[in-house]
XYZ file of C-alpha atoms in Angstrom:
339
model
C -68.399 10.905 55.543
C -68.074 13.217 52.585
C -67.255 16.870 53.074
C -70.593 17.980 51.629
C -72.463 15.780 54.069
C -70.497 17.209 56.964
C -71.321 20.729 55.883
C -74.993 19.947 55.719
C -74.875 18.456 59.196
C -72.940 21.467 60.421
C -75.803 23.694 59.345
C -78.256 21.489 61.192
C -76.131 21.652 64.312
C -76.127 25.446 64.084
C -79.855 25.476 64.619
C -79.572 23.824 67.993
C -76.405 25.245 69.365
C -75.937 28.634 68.507
C -57.835 29.108 83.562
C -58.201 29.386 86.911
C -56.551 32.755 87.677
C -53.577 33.950 85.613
C -50.310 32.794 87.183
C -48.171 35.360 88.922
C -45.365 34.677 86.471
C -47.515 35.367 83.424
C -48.952 38.481 85.014
C -45.504 39.897 85.729
C -44.379 39.191 82.199
C -47.506 40.826 80.869
C -46.902 43.965 82.882
C -43.357 44.165 81.585
C -44.565 44.518 78.021
C -44.503 48.266 78.408
C -40.706 48.027 78.214
C -40.647 45.725 75.185
C -40.099 46.950 71.635
C -43.274 47.278 69.640
C -45.647 47.535 72.575
C -48.191 50.047 73.822
C -47.562 51.681 77.217
C -50.270 51.672 79.869
C -52.414 54.804 80.060
C -51.722 57.187 82.952
C -49.401 54.867 84.899
C -49.345 57.266 87.880
C -52.775 56.299 89.163
C -53.773 53.381 86.950
C -56.730 55.168 85.401
C -57.226 57.068 82.172
C -57.539 60.850 82.496
C -60.737 60.927 80.417
C -62.528 58.534 82.738
C -62.426 55.649 80.293
C -61.154 52.186 81.080
C -57.331 52.413 81.496
C -55.158 50.765 78.894
C -53.433 47.546 79.854
C -50.155 46.247 78.416
C -50.239 45.225 74.771
C -47.355 43.827 72.756
C -45.555 40.765 71.533
C -42.075 39.505 72.439
C -40.953 37.165 69.664
C -38.045 35.799 71.695
C -40.285 34.438 74.458
C -43.347 33.934 72.282
C -45.519 35.782 74.795
C -48.054 38.335 73.647
C -50.825 40.385 75.203
C -53.672 42.590 74.039
C -55.149 44.743 76.796
C -54.007 42.178 79.345
C -55.368 39.161 77.446
C -52.363 36.891 76.995
C -51.480 34.462 74.243
C -48.437 32.239 73.691
C -46.656 31.220 70.505
C -44.585 28.030 70.363
C -41.440 27.819 68.180
C -41.253 25.199 65.452
C -37.729 24.651 64.124
C -36.973 24.665 60.425
C -37.146 21.216 58.914
C -35.842 19.613 55.721
C -37.504 16.614 54.092
C -40.278 16.408 56.638
C -42.782 13.680 55.861
C -46.429 14.717 56.069
C -49.578 13.106 54.756
C -50.459 9.434 55.098
C -51.106 6.500 52.804
C -54.477 5.980 54.501
C -55.789 9.269 53.070
C -56.210 9.383 49.288
C -56.322 13.183 49.167
C -53.377 13.580 51.556
C -50.688 11.152 50.332
C -47.235 10.953 51.930
C -44.861 13.641 50.631
C -41.750 15.580 51.618
C -41.720 19.260 52.551
C -39.156 21.794 53.727
C -40.414 24.349 56.222
C -38.791 27.583 57.346
C -38.804 28.094 61.123
C -42.133 29.450 62.355
C -44.218 29.927 65.476
C -47.737 28.706 66.096
C -50.114 29.542 68.935
C -50.296 26.999 71.723
C -54.090 27.202 71.723
C -56.900 28.058 69.414
C -57.814 31.740 69.442
C -60.087 32.313 72.413
C -63.260 34.336 72.645
C -61.543 36.828 74.967
C -58.662 37.460 72.551
C -61.030 37.864 69.630
C -63.137 40.282 71.679
C -60.138 42.481 72.518
C -58.854 42.477 68.945
C -62.075 42.713 66.944
C -64.449 44.323 69.438
C -67.108 41.602 69.328
C -67.723 37.963 70.164
C -69.612 36.173 67.382
C -69.414 32.746 69.014
C -72.450 30.520 69.169
C -71.299 28.849 72.357
C -72.024 31.586 74.883
C -74.923 32.886 76.929
C -77.423 31.051 79.089
C -78.394 28.627 76.327
C -74.831 27.486 75.665
C -72.929 27.850 78.955
C -69.449 26.419 79.509
C -68.920 23.101 81.224
C -68.755 23.197 85.014
C -65.540 24.785 86.244
C -64.621 26.216 82.843
C -64.270 29.896 81.927
C -66.598 31.126 79.191
C -64.256 33.584 77.478
C -61.450 31.040 77.373
C -63.446 28.828 75.049
C -62.340 28.995 71.407
C -63.991 31.582 69.216
C -66.204 30.156 66.452
C -68.861 31.325 63.999
C -66.159 33.159 62.063
C -65.404 33.120 58.357
C -61.990 32.516 56.841
C -62.002 36.149 55.681
C -62.572 37.364 59.245
C -59.633 35.268 60.448
C -57.437 37.027 57.884
C -58.559 40.436 59.165
C -58.028 39.328 62.782
C -54.411 38.418 62.030
C -53.693 41.908 60.702
C -55.524 43.589 63.581
C -53.586 41.525 66.129
C -50.343 42.423 64.375
C -51.173 46.121 64.645
C -52.385 45.986 68.243
C -49.151 44.335 69.367
C -47.013 46.778 67.361
C -48.210 50.216 68.589
C -50.769 50.330 65.819
C -48.202 50.031 63.030
C -49.110 47.888 60.042
C -45.593 47.550 58.603
C -45.333 43.866 59.517
C -48.838 42.841 58.434
C -48.907 39.798 56.176
C -52.192 40.323 54.363
C -52.991 42.935 51.722
C -55.936 43.728 49.498
C -53.732 44.174 46.413
C -51.034 42.129 44.714
C -48.527 44.990 45.020
C -48.781 44.806 48.838
C -49.587 48.499 49.220
C -52.956 48.399 51.035
C -53.281 46.394 54.240
C -56.267 44.038 54.399
C -58.950 45.321 56.776
C -62.098 44.232 58.577
C -64.034 45.989 55.836
C -62.313 43.857 53.219
C -63.275 40.764 55.179
C -66.891 41.892 55.338
C -66.853 42.355 51.579
C -65.293 38.893 51.219
C -62.375 40.325 49.291
C -59.596 37.850 48.596
C -56.316 38.736 50.335
C -52.756 38.616 49.049
C -50.083 37.275 51.409
C -46.613 38.786 51.723
C -44.789 35.789 53.151
C -41.674 37.861 53.902
C -43.516 39.701 56.695
C -43.414 38.464 60.288
C -46.882 39.506 61.361
C -49.523 37.066 62.542
C -51.285 34.926 59.963
C -53.062 31.645 59.443
C -50.802 28.587 59.335
C -50.392 26.905 55.991
C -51.782 23.404 55.775
C -48.273 21.913 55.796
C -47.300 23.973 58.849
C -50.474 22.929 60.625
C -49.960 19.216 60.000
C -46.270 19.253 60.938
C -47.091 21.083 64.169
C -49.855 18.591 64.961
C -47.477 15.671 64.369
C -44.821 17.214 66.643
C -42.083 15.149 65.037
C -43.989 11.893 65.441
C -46.159 9.705 63.255
C -49.102 9.730 65.655
C -52.583 9.468 64.192
C -53.856 12.243 66.472
C -52.053 15.196 67.996
C -50.363 13.720 71.053
C -51.068 10.020 70.692
C -51.425 7.058 68.380
C -53.429 5.047 70.926
C -57.184 5.438 70.597
C -57.869 4.707 74.260
C -55.600 7.640 75.222
C -57.324 10.119 72.923
C -59.732 11.276 75.631
C -56.732 12.789 77.425
C -55.851 14.953 74.413
C -58.999 15.844 72.528
C -62.570 17.096 72.856
C -64.474 14.973 70.327
C -67.964 13.554 70.083
C -66.675 10.204 71.322
C -64.236 11.508 73.969
C -66.621 13.494 76.171
C -67.093 16.815 74.390
C -70.815 16.599 75.182
C -71.902 18.604 72.129
C -70.058 21.805 73.058
C -66.728 23.610 72.947
C -64.495 23.701 75.995
C -62.009 26.044 77.639
C -58.637 25.728 75.915
C -55.721 23.957 77.647
C -57.947 21.544 79.552
C -56.496 18.501 77.790
C -52.888 17.345 77.420
C -50.698 19.048 74.790
C -48.744 17.273 72.093
C -44.931 17.025 72.164
C -44.622 20.591 70.833
C -46.731 21.961 73.695
C -49.782 22.611 71.512
C -53.279 22.102 72.880
C -56.423 20.987 71.067
C -54.727 20.365 67.724
C -57.190 17.495 67.697
C -60.756 18.395 68.601
C -62.596 21.283 70.269
C -62.969 23.246 67.009
C -61.804 22.548 63.472
C -59.187 25.073 62.399
C -58.994 27.206 59.278
C -55.714 27.103 57.329
C -54.477 29.442 54.612
C -54.522 27.076 51.635
C -57.114 26.588 48.968
C -58.310 22.995 49.101
C -57.178 20.710 46.308
C -57.042 16.948 46.103
C -54.154 16.556 43.622
C -50.896 16.748 45.562
C -48.633 15.573 42.724
C -47.513 19.115 41.935
C -47.293 20.129 45.595
C -44.495 22.635 46.245
C -41.803 21.195 48.468
C -40.438 24.435 49.954
C -42.859 26.201 52.318
C -45.940 25.149 50.332
C -48.874 27.552 50.440
C -51.235 25.692 48.109
C -52.527 26.643 44.712
C -53.354 30.174 43.601
C -57.108 29.804 43.178
C -59.916 27.565 44.309
C -63.399 27.313 45.763
C -62.900 25.976 49.276
C -60.293 26.673 51.955
C -58.705 23.960 54.084
C -59.795 23.164 57.642
C -57.997 20.671 59.877
C -58.165 18.896 63.224
C -61.733 17.833 63.901
C -64.041 19.261 66.563
C -66.550 18.485 69.306
C -68.880 17.396 66.510
C -66.603 14.773 64.886
C -65.547 11.388 66.155
C -61.953 10.133 66.227
C -62.003 8.803 62.664
C -62.590 12.295 61.251
C -60.131 14.028 63.568
C -56.805 12.453 62.677
C -53.918 14.801 61.941
C -54.007 13.714 58.263
C -57.761 14.008 57.673
C -58.663 17.029 55.548
C -61.826 19.127 55.577
C -62.698 22.083 53.388
C -65.410 24.683 53.063
C -66.171 27.940 51.333
C -64.252 30.800 52.961
C -67.457 32.659 53.835
C -68.802 29.708 55.829
C -69.217 29.990 59.573
C -70.256 27.273 62.015
C -70.106 26.747 65.751
C -67.466 24.048 65.384
C -64.941 26.000 63.259
C -62.245 28.241 64.742
C -58.537 28.782 64.135
C -55.087 29.320 65.598
C -52.402 31.743 64.464
C -48.852 31.426 63.159
C -45.961 33.723 62.231
C -42.424 33.554 60.871
C -39.702 33.141 63.493
């Protein structure tokens, strides 16, 4: 199926579809964030309520050593990916993703796709199509732990900066994205709404979108599997929510399937994931060291397949693309950062 055809079908789909409690261990860690560097203390800790009658603040922060973060009590986890030299990505079966060597600096990537609850706490809204009485979660699943979707690439960029600030006492000094090439003005939600192109300061350790190379290497998890977690088609149902593995035309709560060898969930299926790079089909001039793609383009890269695709369009080497202002109910994202 060509990319253009997929996009058209995605628009048609849009017309029709618009954990279990937190473990004690995770809760304790979350509450300890008030003692971690770069975190926000709880409001009025004496009685657990804010003095102005508003909802009391919960722990917010990020501990890079453990990879555990929280925004107002909504937790997320980052998994470490070691630096690699001469890593082989791509595949001879994909003409626009041929085998090639890359070197990647150590980074972290979120173990799940960004959930609706994390987006809500960071951005103050939930734009997802899969919510409400018309699009309820599957039996036994938690609505707000489904991946967020109906978001543009620009909005993902703004989210990354907002998450960086919320886990760093509001400071923007580690933000990756800027609205100017001199890296003086941090990219904002307003910039995203205006569809302003961002500039990335790759030296910063704030949250960001993974590059396409980082995404694929993380999905592979050091193996040459066709899908994230397995090379055996009959096992794919244990790892991925796809149209032919029981997704049933909807998104699902994250972490319901098996993770790959790096501990990452839903790298195949559930929602397709935005990456940083502009899409281009000619990889002959591909940078070997921490490639970030070309400087300009029309479409941005998306990877991983979703509830809408079947297994053939959800391999770890299959590439999608779309205009950065596109939003569908089968496109989401996960975050990354420098280690």
